[in-house]
XYZ file of C-alpha atoms in Angstrom:
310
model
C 18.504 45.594 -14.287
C 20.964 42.783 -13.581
C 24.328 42.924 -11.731
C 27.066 41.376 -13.484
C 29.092 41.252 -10.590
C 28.503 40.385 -6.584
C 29.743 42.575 -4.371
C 32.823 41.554 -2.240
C 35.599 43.439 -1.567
C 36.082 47.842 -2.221
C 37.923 46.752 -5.333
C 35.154 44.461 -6.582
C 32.382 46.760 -5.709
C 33.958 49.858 -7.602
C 34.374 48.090 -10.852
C 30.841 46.148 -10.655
C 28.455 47.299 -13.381
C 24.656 46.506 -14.040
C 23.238 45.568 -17.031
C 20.399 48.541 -18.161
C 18.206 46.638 -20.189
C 15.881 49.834 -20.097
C 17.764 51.991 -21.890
C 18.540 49.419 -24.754
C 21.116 46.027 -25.491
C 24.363 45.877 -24.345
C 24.694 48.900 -22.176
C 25.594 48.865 -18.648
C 25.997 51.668 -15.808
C 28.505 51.531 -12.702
C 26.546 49.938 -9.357
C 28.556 51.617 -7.008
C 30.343 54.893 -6.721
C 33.579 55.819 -8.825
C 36.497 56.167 -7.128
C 37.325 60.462 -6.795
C 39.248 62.449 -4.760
C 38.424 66.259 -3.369
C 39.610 68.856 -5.097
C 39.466 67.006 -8.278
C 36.382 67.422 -10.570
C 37.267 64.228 -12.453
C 36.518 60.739 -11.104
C 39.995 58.513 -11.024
C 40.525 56.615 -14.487
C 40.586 52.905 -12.936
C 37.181 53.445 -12.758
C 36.479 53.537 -16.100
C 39.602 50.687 -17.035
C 37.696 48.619 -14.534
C 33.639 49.285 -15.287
C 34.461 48.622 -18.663
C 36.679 45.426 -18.638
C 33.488 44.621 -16.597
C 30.981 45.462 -19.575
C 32.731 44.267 -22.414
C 33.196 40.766 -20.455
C 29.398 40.379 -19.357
C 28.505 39.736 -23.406
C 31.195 37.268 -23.848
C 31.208 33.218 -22.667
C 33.377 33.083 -19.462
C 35.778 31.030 -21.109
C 36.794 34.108 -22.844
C 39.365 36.281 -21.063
C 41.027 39.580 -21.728
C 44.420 40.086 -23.018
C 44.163 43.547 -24.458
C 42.824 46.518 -23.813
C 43.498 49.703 -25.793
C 41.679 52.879 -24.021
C 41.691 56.176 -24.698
C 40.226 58.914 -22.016
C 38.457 61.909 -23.917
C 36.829 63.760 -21.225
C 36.352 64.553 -17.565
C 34.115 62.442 -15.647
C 31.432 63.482 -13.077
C 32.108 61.639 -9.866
C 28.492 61.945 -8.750
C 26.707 60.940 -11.905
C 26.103 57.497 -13.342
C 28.383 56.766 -16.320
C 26.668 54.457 -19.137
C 29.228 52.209 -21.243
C 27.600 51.209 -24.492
C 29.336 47.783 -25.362
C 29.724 46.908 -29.108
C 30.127 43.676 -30.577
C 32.625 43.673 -33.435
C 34.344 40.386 -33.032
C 32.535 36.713 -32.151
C 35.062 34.172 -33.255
C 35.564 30.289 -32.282
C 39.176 31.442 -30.012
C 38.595 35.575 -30.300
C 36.271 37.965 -29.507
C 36.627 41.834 -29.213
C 34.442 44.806 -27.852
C 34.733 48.262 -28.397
C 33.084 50.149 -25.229
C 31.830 53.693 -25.274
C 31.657 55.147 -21.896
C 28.999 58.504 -21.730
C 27.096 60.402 -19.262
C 24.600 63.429 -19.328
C 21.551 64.027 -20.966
C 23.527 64.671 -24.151
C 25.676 61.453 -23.693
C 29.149 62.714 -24.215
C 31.621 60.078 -24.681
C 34.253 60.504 -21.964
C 36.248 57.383 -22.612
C 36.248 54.601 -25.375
C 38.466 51.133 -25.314
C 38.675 48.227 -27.552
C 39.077 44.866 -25.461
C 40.064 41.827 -26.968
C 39.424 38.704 -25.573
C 40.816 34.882 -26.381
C 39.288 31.576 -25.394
C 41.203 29.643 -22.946
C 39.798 26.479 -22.601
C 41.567 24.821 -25.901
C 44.869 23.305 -26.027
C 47.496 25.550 -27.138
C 49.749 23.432 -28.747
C 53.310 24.167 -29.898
C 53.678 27.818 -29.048
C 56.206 30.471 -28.108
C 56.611 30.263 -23.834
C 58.890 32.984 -22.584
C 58.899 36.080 -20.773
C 61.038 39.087 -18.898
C 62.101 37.217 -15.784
C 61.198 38.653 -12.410
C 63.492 41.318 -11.046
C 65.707 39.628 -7.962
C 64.147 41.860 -5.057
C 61.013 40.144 -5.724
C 62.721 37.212 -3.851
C 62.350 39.352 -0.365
C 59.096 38.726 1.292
C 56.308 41.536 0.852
C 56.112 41.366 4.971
C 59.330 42.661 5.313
C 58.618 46.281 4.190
C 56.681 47.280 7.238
C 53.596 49.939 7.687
C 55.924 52.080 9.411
C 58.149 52.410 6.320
C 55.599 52.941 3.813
C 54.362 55.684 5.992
C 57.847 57.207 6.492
C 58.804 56.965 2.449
C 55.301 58.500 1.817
C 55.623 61.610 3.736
C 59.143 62.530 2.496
C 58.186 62.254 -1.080
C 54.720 63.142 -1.384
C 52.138 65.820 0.012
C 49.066 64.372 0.864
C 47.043 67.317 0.894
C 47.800 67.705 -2.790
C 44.498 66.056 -4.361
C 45.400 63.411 -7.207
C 48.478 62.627 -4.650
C 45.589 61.725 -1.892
C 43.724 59.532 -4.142
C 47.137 57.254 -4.569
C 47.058 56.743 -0.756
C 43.790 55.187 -0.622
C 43.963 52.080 0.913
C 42.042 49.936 -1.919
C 45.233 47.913 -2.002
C 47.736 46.278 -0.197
C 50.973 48.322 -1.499
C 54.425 47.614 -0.528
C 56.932 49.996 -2.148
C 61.179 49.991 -2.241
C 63.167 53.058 -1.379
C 63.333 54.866 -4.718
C 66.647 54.903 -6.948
C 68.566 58.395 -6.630
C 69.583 59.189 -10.271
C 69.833 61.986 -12.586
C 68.236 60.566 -15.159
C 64.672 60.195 -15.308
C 64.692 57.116 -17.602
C 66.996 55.727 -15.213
C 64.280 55.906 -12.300
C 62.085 53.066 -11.289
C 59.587 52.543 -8.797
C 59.356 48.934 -7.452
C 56.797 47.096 -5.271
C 54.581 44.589 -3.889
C 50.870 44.882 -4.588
C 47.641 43.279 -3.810
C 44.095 43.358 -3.272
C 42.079 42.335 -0.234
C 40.813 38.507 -0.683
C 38.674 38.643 -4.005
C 35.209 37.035 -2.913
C 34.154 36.211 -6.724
C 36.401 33.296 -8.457
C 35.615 34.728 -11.687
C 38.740 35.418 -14.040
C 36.430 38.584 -15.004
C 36.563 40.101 -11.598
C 40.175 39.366 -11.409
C 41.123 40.753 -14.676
C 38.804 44.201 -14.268
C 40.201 44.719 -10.508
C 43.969 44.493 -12.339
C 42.775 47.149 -15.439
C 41.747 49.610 -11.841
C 45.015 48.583 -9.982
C 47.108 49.183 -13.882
C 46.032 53.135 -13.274
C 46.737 53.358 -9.202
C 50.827 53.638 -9.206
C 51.447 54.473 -12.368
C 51.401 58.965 -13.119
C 53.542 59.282 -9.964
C 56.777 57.769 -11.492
C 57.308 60.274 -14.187
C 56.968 62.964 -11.227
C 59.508 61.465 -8.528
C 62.196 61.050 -11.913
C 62.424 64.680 -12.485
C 62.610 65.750 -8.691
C 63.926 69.439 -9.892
C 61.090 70.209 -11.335
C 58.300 68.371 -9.208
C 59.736 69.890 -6.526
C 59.640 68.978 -2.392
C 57.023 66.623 -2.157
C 55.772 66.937 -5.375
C 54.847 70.328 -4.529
C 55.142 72.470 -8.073
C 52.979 69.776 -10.185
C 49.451 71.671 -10.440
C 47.919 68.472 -12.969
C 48.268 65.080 -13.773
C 46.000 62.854 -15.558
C 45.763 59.768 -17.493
C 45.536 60.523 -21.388
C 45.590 56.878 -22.894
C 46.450 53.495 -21.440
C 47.582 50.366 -23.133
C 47.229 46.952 -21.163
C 48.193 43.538 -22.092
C 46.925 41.316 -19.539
C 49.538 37.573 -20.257
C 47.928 35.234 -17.671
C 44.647 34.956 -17.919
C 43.782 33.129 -14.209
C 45.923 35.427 -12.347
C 44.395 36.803 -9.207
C 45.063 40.057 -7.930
C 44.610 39.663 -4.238
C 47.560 37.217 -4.603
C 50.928 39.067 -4.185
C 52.425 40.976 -7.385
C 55.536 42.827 -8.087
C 55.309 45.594 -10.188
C 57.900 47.781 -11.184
C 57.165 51.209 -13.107
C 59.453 52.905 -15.523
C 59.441 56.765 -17.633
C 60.749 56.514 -21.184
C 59.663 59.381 -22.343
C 58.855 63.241 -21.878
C 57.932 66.582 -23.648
C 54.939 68.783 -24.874
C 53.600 68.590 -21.548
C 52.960 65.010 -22.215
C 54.871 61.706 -20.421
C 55.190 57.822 -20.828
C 54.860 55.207 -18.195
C 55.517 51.629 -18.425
C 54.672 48.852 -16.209
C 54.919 45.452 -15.683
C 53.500 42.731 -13.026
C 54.245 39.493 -12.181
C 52.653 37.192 -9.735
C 55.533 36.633 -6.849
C 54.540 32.778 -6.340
C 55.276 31.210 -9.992
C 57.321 34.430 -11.359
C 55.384 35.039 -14.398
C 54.490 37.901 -16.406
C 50.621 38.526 -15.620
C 50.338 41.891 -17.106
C 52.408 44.324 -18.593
C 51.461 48.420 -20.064
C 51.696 51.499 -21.241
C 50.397 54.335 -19.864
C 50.645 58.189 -21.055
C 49.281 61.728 -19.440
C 49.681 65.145 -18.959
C 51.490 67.102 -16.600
C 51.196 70.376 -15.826
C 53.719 72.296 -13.285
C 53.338 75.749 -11.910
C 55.295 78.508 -13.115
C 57.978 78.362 -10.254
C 58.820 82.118 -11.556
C 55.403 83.309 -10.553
C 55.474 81.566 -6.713
């Protein structure tokens, strides 16, 4: 077996992967352990947005980078058990390239996950082209060091119960997260959750690393904005929601040299809700130049106890 990825930082040690030449081509398992919480018998989704951004760019040139990924999650993932993502090669083009990845585990090999990545050279000229993107929002223009610890603690406990399990994996400290005080309005497609975000210093200088720790960071913030928009029914603290999990995610990733342990402002919006089901979008730019890096759908499921029946 050979590692695709050195080990640095928490971030770049939970998406690293290593090539298992044993059990056939193009298949790769995760090196470390994936990110859970207790109380939850699922292992957190970045995991598998990160392992396999991870595997699907160990069979391409590094010149290629992602800038889509389309992933789907299917079933539950063991926290404790190695998770195998099968990499297929249905694209090898002179400027694209695209993967679909199959991520299984047990003796039986259930597919839990699947994605298709697509990736673009970057090392041509890109001639006359379209340039443009949504600007930056203007409280980007604040410094990240001016939302203190002691703030992030304070907004933290009034909105969210940390003994509730999925809410407890949120406040890991993987990241450096800097949030805003959260819009009051009655409409959840109104709401929006803004905020600084970054990784510890990235010891790789691969665009790989970069781009698999941003698929992990795409699923860290996002389920809790549909849940702090409809405060009636989330309740105190979040304290009627009894599940939430990631369903499908959509990522466009727009610069492909961005580095996540550089600061980013990402703001997170619901446009949608009903069947049980809810829509998150998200967009991040890097602080510095003010471009779009990465942008994203993501939607899940959200169950909420029957408040007749506490």
């Amino acid at each position: 077996m050979s590692s695709t990825m050195a080990q640095g930082t928490p971030v770049e040690s939970l998406v690293a992967v290593i090539e298992a030449t044993k059990l056939g081509p193009d298949i790769y398992i995760n090196k470390g352990n994936l990110t859970y919480s207790e109380g939850i018998r699922s292992a957190f989704g970045g995991s598998q947005l990160g392992q396999s951004a991870a595997a699907a760019a160990a069979t391409v040139p590094s010149t290629f980078q992602i800038y889509s990924m389309q992933c789907v999650f299917l079933r539950s993932t063991k926290p404790n058990e190695k998770v195998h993502y099968r990499v297929e090669r249905t694209l090898d083009g002179r400027v694209f390239a695209s993967r679909i990845v199959r991520a299984t585990q047990g003796s039986n090999n259930a597919c839990l996950y699947t994605a298709t990545i697509c990736f673009q050279r970057n090392d041509l000229p890109a001639g006359n082209i379209l340039d443009y993107h949504v600007p930056i929002p203007e409280e980007a223009k604040v410094s990240p060091e001016t939302i203190s610890a002691g703030k992030i603690q304070e907004m933290s406990a009034a909105i969210m119960d940390e003994t509730v399990p999925f809410i407890r994996l949120s406040t890991k400290k993987l990241f450096d997260w800097r949030p805003f005080d959260y819009p009051r309005v009655e409409e959840p497609t109104k709401f929006w959750q803004r905020s600084f975000v970054r990784s510890p210093a990235i010891a790789s200088s691969s665009p790989h690393v970069h781009q698999s720790a941003l698929a992990y960071l795409s699923d860290m913030f996002t389920l809790g904005v549909s849940l702090h928009a409809n405060p009636g029914k989330s309740g105190k603290r979040l304290c009627n929601v009894s599940m939430a999990i990631t369903l499908a995610t959509s990522l466009s990733i727009h610069e492909p040299l961005a580095k996540v342990d550089e600061w980013m402002f990402l703001q997170n919006e619901t446009s949608w809700g009903s069947g049980g089901r809810v829509v998150i979008r998200q967009w991040y730019w890097d602080v510095k130049s003010g471009r779009l890096i990465m942008s994203g759908t993501q939607e899940c499921l959200v169950r909420l106890k029957d408040v007749s029946k506490l």
